[in-house]
XYZ file of C-alpha atoms in Angstrom:
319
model
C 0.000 0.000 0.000
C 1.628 3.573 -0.688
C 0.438 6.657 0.480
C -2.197 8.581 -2.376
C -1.489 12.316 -3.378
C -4.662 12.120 -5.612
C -6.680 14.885 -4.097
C -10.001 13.268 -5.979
C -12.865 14.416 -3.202
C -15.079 11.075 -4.248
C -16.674 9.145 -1.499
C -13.838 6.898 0.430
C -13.812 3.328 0.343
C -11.908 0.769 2.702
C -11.435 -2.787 3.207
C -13.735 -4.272 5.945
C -11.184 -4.442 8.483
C -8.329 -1.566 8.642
C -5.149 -2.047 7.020
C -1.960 -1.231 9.259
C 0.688 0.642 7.787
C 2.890 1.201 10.527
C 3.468 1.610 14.312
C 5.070 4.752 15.943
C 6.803 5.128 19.156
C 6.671 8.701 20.324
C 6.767 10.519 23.306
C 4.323 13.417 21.718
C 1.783 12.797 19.316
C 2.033 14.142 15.719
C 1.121 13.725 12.037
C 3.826 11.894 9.778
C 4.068 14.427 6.821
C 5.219 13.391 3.908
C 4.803 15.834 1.203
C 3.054 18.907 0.309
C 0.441 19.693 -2.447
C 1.257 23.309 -3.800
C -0.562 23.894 -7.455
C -4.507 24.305 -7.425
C -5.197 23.484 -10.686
C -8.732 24.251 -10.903
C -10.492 21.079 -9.575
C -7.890 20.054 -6.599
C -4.648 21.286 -5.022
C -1.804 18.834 -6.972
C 1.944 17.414 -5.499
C 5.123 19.934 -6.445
C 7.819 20.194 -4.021
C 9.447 22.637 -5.413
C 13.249 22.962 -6.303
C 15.840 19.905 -4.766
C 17.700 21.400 -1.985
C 20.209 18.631 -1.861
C 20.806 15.063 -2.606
C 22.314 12.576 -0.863
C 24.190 9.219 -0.352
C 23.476 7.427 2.625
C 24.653 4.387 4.269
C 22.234 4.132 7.052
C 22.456 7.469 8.690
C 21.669 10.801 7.655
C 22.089 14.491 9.395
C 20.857 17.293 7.601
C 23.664 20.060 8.215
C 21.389 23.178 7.024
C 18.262 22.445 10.075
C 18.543 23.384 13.655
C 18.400 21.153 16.620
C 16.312 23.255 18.449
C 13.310 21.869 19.668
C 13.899 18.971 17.682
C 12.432 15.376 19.016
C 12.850 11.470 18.069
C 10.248 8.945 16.591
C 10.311 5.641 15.640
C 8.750 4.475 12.566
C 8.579 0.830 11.848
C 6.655 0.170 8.321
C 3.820 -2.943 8.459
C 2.074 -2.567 5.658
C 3.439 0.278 3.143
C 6.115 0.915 1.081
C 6.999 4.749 0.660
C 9.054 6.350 -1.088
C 8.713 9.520 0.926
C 10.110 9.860 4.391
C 7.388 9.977 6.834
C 8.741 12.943 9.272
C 6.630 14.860 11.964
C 9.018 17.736 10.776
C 11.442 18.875 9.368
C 14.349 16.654 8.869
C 17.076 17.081 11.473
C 18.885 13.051 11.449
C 17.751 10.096 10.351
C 19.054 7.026 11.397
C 18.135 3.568 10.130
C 17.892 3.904 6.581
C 20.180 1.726 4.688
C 21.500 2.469 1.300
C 19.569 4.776 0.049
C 19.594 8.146 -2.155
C 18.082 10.770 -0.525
C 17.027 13.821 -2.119
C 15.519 16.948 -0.001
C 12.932 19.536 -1.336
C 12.154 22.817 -0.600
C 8.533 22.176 0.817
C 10.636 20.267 3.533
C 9.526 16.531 1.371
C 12.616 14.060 1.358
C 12.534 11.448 -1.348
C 14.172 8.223 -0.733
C 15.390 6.038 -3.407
C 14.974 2.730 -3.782
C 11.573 3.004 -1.221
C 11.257 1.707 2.021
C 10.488 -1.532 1.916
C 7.583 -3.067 4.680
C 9.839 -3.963 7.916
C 11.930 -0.948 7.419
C 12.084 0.711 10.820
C 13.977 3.898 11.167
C 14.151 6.844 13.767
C 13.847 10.282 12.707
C 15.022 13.366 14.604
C 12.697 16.746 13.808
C 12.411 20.040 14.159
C 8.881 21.954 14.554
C 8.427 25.197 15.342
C 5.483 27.004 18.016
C 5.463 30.162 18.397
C 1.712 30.061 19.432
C -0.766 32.948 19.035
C 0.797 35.922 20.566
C 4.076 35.812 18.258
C 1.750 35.406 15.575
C -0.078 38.048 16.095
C 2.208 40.613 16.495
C 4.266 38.971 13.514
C 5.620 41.597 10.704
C 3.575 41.380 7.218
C 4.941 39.569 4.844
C 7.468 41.118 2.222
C 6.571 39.909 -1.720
C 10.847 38.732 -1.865
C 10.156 36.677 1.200
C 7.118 34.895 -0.085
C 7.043 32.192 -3.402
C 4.250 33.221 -6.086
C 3.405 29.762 -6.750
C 1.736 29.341 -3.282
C -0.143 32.680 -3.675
C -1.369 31.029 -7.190
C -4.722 29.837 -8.319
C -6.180 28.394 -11.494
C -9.663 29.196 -11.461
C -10.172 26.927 -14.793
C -12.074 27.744 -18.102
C -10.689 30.218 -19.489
C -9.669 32.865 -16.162
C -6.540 32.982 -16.235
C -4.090 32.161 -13.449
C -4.649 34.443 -10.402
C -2.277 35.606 -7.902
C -3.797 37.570 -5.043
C -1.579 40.876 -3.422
C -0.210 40.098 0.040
C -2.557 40.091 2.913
C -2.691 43.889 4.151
C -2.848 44.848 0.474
C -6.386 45.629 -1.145
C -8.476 42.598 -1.793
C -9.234 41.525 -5.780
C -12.388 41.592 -6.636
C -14.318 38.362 -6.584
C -15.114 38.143 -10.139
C -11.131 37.860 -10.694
C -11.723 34.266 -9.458
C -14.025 33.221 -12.543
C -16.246 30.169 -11.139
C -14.760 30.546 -7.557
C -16.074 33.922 -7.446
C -18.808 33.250 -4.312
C -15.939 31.173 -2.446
C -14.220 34.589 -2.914
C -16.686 36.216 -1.468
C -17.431 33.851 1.404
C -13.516 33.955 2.612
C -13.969 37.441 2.780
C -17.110 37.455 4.688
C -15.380 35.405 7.517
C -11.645 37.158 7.867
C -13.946 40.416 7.738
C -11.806 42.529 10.798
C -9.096 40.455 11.415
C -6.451 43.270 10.968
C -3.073 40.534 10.829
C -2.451 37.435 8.837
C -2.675 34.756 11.704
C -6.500 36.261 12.926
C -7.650 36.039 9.264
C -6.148 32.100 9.474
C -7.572 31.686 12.485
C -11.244 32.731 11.548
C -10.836 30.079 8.242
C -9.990 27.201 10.317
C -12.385 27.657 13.057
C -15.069 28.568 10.605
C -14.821 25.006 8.537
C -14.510 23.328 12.032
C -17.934 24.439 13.176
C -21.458 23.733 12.034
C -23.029 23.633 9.282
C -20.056 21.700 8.182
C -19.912 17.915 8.963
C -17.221 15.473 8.633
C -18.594 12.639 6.685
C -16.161 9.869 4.213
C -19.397 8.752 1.794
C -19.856 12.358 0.622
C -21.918 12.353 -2.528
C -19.871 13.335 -5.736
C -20.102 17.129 -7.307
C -22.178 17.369 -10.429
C -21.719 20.354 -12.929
C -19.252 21.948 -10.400
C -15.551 21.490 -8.448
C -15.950 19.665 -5.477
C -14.774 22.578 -3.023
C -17.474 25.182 -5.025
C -19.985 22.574 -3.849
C -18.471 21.410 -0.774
C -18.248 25.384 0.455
C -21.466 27.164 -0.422
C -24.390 23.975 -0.805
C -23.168 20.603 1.016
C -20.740 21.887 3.753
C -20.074 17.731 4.351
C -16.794 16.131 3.569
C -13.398 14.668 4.901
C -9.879 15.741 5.118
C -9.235 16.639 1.532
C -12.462 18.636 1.284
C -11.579 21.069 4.738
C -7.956 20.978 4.028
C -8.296 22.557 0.477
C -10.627 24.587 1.073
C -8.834 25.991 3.768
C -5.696 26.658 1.644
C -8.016 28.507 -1.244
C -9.294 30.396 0.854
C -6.177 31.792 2.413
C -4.595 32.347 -1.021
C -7.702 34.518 -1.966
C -6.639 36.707 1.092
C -2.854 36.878 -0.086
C -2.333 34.388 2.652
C 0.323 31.571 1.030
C -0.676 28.458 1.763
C -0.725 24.768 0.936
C -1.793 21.284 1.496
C 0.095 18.840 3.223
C -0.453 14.589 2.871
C 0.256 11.985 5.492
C -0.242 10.112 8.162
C -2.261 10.795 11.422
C -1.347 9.063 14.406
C -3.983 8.763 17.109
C -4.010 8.507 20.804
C -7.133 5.569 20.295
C -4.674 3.267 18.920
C -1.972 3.108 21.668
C -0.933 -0.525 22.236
C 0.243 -0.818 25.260
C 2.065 -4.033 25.015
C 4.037 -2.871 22.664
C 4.218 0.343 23.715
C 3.862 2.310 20.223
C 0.653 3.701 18.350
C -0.498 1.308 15.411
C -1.486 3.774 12.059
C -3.791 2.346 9.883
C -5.147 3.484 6.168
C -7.959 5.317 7.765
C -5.316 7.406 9.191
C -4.246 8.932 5.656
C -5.068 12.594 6.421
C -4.364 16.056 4.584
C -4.087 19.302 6.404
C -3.047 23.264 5.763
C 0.212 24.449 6.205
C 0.778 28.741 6.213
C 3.686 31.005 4.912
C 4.472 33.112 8.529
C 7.731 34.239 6.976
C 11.478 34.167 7.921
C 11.195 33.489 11.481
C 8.123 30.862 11.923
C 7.986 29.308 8.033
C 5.272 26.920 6.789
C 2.972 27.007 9.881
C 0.224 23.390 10.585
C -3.304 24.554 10.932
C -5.922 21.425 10.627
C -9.571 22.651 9.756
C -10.730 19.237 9.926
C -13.024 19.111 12.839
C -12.358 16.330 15.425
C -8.555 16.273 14.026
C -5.268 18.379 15.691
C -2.324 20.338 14.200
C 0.776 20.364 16.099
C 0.896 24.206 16.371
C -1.058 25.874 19.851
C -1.993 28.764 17.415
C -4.207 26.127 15.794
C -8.097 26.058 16.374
């Protein structure tokens, strides 16, 4: 079993009995990330990782030079039932140790590649690095600079033929709604709910506790879109869904507020599935999860924020 990117929004369908992928021994609990979905290409937010930071040749071990040990902290990851050819990291990649021969090759949305893929039994422990500022460093957080932020996760392809649309920095006016072509009323919702938030992290913070709230309701056997995307009809008529519904809606909405943003894919790892015995957490394929990650600049980078309701980020600014 690997790990889908395909951001598809049909109803979800699972074998009787859940499929284990791995088991994680962890002190704290957090999401495995594994890569990030950056291009909305008019129906769905798509996998680039951006530019290769580095590659690598590894006999086993692996320390990334470039990332602080600050706040870093270990996990175990022993593979049951998957075979990825991502690292599955609940940050960003400090040491790795465990890995065999491998080549290794480390992206700028923090994804590291490993090549040939981890085979089921692997087990390896990664050391990483998350950062918390929590909310009152966010709040009082500069605006963001255009040099300091990439375009591409400002960008959105409204399909038909509106062209590609990249929204002015938050703080800057607002584009009109119609500049979104079909997406126009989503436009018009997101700013209907950041209405008054005077920084960046308020007008994040009013997104992702709006789609955690009712009306909306998490729900995996969602009913397909007809004659519309899947977020125009999730958003303004059926306001059910699951991870990849909240998640990318989330992250469209931000961009329409010059907020960069994207969607990141993994693994969730839940307190309900401690085993004691062995005295790790067991991850299953129900546990394949998306969630939002925000731009907060040079000091705090690419941010977790989960508007999934009844699911966690590992940020305390998050809902």
């Amino acid at each position: 079993s690997v790990l889908s990117l395909n951001q598809s929004y049909g109803p979800l369908t699972y074998p009787g009995e859940p499929i284990e992928l791995a088991r994680v021994a962890t002190s704290r609990l957090r999401p495995l990330r594994a890569v990030s979905l950056t291009q909305f290409d008019g129906l769905s937010f798509i996998p680039t990782t951006g530019r290769q930071l580095g590659q690598f040749s590894v006999d086993g071990d692996f320390t990334n030079a470039s990332a602080s040990e600050a706040n870093a902290e270990r996990m175990t990851v022993t593979l049951t039932g998957t075979k990825p050819p991502w690292l599955f990291t609940p940050g960003e990649v400090v040491r790795a140790n465990g890995l065999g021969r491998r080549t290794l090759r480390i992206f700028e949305d923090g994804a590291v590649s490993v090549n040939p893929a981890l085979g089921q039994d692997s087990q390896y422990t990664v050391t990483a690095r998350n950062l918390d500022p929590g909310p009152a460093k966010l709040l009082a957080a500069p605006t963001l600079e255009p040099w300091q932020v990439s375009q591409e996760s400002l960008e959105i392809n409204p399909g038909g033929a509106t062209p590609v649309v990249v929204a002015p920095l938050w703080g800057a006016t607002p584009l009109p709604p119609e500049t979104f072509g079909q997406y126009a009323e989503v436009a018009r919702l997101s700013r209907e709910v950041v209405a008054g938030a005077t920084t960046q992290y308020e007008a994040v913070n009013r997104i992702e506790r709006y789609l955690r709230d009712a009306p909306f309701v998490y729900d995996e056997k969602t009913p397909r879109a007809v004659g519309r995307p899947e977020l125009i009809n999730f958003l303004l008529t059926t306001r059910v869904g699951y991870c990849q519904h909240f998640a990318g809606s989330m992250a469209l909405m931000l961009r329409m507020n010059g907020i960069p943003a994207r969607v990141a894919v993994g693994l969730n790892v839940s307190a309900s599935r401690y085993d004691a015995g062995t005295q790790t957490y067991r991850v299953v394929d129900r546990d394949a999860h998306s969630w939002v990650e925000v731009d907060f600049g040079e000091e705090y980078g690419w941010l977790a924020f989960d508007p999934t309701p009844g699911r966690s980020a590992a940020n305390s600014a998050s809902v």
